[in-house]
Short mmCIF file of C-alpha atoms in Angstrom, two decimals:
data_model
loop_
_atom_site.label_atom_id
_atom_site.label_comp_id
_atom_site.label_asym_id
_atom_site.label_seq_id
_atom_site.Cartn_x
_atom_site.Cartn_y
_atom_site.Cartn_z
CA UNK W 1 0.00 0.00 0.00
CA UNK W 2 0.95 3.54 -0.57
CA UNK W 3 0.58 4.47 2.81
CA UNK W 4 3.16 2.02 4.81
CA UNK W 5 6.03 3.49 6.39
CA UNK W 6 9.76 3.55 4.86
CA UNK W 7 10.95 1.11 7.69
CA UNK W 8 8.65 -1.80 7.27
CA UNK W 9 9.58 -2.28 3.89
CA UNK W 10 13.06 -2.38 5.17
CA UNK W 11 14.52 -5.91 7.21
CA UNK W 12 16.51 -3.42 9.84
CA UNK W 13 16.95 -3.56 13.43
CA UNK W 14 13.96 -3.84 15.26
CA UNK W 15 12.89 -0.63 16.18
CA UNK W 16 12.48 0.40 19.72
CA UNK W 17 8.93 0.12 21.88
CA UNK W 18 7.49 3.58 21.68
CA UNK W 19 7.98 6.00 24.86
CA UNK W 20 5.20 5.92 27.07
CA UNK W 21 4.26 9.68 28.32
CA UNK W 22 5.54 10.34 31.77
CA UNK W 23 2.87 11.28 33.96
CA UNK W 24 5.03 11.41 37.18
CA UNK W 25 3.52 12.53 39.96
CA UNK W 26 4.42 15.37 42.22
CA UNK W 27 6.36 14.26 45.17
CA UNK W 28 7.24 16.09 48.39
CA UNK W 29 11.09 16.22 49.10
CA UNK W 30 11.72 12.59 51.39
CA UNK W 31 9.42 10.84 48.77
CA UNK W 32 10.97 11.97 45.43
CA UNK W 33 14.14 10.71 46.62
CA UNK W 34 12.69 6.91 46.73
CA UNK W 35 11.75 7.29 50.59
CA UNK W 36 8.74 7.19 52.26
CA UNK W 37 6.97 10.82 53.82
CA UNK W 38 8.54 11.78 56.87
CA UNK W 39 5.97 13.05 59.96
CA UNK W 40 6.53 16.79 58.93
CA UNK W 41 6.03 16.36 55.16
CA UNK W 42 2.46 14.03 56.54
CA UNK W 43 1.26 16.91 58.23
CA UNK W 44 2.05 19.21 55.97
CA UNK W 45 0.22 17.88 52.92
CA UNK W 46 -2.91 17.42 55.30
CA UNK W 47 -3.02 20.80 55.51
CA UNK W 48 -4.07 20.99 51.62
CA UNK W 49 -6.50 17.81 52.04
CA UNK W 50 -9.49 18.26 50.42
CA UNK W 51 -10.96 15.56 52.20
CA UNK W 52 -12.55 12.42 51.04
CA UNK W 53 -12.59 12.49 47.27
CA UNK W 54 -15.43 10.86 45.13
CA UNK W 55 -15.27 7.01 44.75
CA UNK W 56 -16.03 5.48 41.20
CA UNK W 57 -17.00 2.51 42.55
CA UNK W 58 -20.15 1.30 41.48
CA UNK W 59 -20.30 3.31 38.52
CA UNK W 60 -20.97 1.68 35.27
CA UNK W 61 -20.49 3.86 32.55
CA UNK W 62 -16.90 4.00 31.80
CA UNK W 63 -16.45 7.20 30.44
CA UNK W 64 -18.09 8.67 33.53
CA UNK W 65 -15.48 6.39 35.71
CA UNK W 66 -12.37 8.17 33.81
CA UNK W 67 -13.81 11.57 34.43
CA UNK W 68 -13.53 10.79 38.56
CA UNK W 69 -10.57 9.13 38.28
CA UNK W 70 -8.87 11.51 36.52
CA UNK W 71 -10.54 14.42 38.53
CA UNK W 72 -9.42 12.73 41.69
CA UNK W 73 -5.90 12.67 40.24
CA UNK W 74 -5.82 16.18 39.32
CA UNK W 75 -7.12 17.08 42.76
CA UNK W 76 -3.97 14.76 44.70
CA UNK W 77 -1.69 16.09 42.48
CA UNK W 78 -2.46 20.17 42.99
CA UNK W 79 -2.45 19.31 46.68
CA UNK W 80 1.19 18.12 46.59
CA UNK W 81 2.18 20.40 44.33
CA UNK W 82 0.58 22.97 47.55
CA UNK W 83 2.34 21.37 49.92
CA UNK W 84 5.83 21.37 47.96
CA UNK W 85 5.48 25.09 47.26
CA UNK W 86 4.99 25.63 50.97
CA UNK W 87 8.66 25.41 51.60
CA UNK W 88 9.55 28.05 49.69
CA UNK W 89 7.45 30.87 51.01
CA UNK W 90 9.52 33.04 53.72
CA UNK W 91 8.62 32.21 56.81
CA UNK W 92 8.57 35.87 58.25
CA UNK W 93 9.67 39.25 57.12
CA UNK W 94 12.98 40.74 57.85
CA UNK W 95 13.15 44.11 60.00
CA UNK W 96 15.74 46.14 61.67
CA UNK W 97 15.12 46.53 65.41
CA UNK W 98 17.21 49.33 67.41
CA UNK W 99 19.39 47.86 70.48
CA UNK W 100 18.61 50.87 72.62
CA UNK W 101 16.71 53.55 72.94
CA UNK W 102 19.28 56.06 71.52
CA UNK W 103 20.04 54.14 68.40
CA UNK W 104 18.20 55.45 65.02
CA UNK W 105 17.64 52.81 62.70
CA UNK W 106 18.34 56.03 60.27
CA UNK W 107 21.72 56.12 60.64
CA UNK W 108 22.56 52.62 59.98
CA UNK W 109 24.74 52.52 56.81
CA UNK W 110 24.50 49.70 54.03
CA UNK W 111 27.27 48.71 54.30
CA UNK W 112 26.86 47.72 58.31
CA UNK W 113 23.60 45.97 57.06
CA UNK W 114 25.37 43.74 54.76
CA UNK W 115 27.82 42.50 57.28
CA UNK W 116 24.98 41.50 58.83
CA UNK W 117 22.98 39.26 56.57
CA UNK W 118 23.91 36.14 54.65
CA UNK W 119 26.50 36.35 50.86
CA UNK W 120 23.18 36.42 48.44
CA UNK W 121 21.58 39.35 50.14
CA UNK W 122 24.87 41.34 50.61
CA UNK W 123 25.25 40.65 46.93
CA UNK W 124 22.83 42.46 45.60
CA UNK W 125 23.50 45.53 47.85
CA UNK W 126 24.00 48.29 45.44
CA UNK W 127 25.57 52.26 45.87
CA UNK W 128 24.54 55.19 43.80
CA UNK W 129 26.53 58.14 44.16
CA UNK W 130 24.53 61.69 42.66
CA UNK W 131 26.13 64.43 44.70
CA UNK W 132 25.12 67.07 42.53
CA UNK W 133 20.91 67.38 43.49
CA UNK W 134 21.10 65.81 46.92
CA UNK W 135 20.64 64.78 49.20
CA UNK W 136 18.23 62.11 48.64
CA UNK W 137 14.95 60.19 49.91
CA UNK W 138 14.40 56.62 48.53
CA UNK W 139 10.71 55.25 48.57
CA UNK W 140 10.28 50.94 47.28
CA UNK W 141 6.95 49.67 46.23
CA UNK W 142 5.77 46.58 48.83
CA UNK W 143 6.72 44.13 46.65
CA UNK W 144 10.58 45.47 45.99
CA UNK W 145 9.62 46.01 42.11
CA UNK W 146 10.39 50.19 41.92
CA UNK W 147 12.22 52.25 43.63
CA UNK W 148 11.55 55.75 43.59
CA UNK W 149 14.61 58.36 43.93
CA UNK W 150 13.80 62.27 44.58
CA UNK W 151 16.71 64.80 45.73
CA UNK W 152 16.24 67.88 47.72
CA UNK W 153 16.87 70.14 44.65
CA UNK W 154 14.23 68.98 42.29
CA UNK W 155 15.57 65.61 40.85
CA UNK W 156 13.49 62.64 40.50
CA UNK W 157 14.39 59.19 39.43
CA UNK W 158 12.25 56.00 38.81
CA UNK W 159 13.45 52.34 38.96
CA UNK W 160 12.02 49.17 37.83
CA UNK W 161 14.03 45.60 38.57
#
């Protein structure tokens, strides 16, 4: 027939069992290394239980089946993928706190800052130097995004990283 493929027409090596799709699921951290859930990965995937999911048993149409099988699936799989995200989220915000009652927080320089916190955060530290218009205020957006520059003579500067 016109329509059979260039290799069958061929005596070659056999030719390889097609890949099946991988439809790994999520695991949390202990589990994707081959090891079972440890107490604190347990309770920390209950928190994103959506309870008891729908049974297919005793349903008889098939397609219908599928549908809560693979709804169920979906479902287990969005909850680990909660629970795995979890660890990334900060855990609480940074602040400066003054030691006594005399110390501004003001007055504390960069560069005394980034002494103080770990290398990736004292990486990205940063020093602008504009000693014409100044001196300057800074204002940041809450989420870090812009950064707004104005000097005491009239200049005004906008930042987005």
């Amino acid at each position: 027939t016109p329509c059979t493929r260039a290799h069958a027409a061929t005596p070659s090596a056999p030719l390889p069992p097609p890949m099946a799709k991988s439809r790994g699921q999520p695991k949390l951290l202990s589990a994707s290394d081959g090891g079972k859930m440890n107490a604190a990965e347990r309770k920390r995937l209950s928190r994103y239980s959506r309870g008891d999911g729908n049974s297919s048993k005793g349903v008889t149409k098939p397609g219908l089946k599928r549908s809560i099988k693979r709804g169920e699936a979906k479902i287990g799989a969005a909850e680990r993928k909660a629970a795995q995200a979890e660890v990334l989220q900060p855990s609480e915000a940074g602040f400066l706190e003054a030691e006594g009652p005399l110390e501004r927080t003001c007055r504390v320089r960069q560069s005394q800052l980034a002494a103080m916190v770990d290398e990736q955060t004292a990486a990205k530290a940063y020093e602008v130097q504009l000693p014409d218009l100044g001196p300057y205020r800074v204002a940041f957006t809450a989420n870090g995004r812009r950064l707004l520059l104005g000097g005491r003579k009239g200049h005004v500067a906008v930042a987005r990283w």
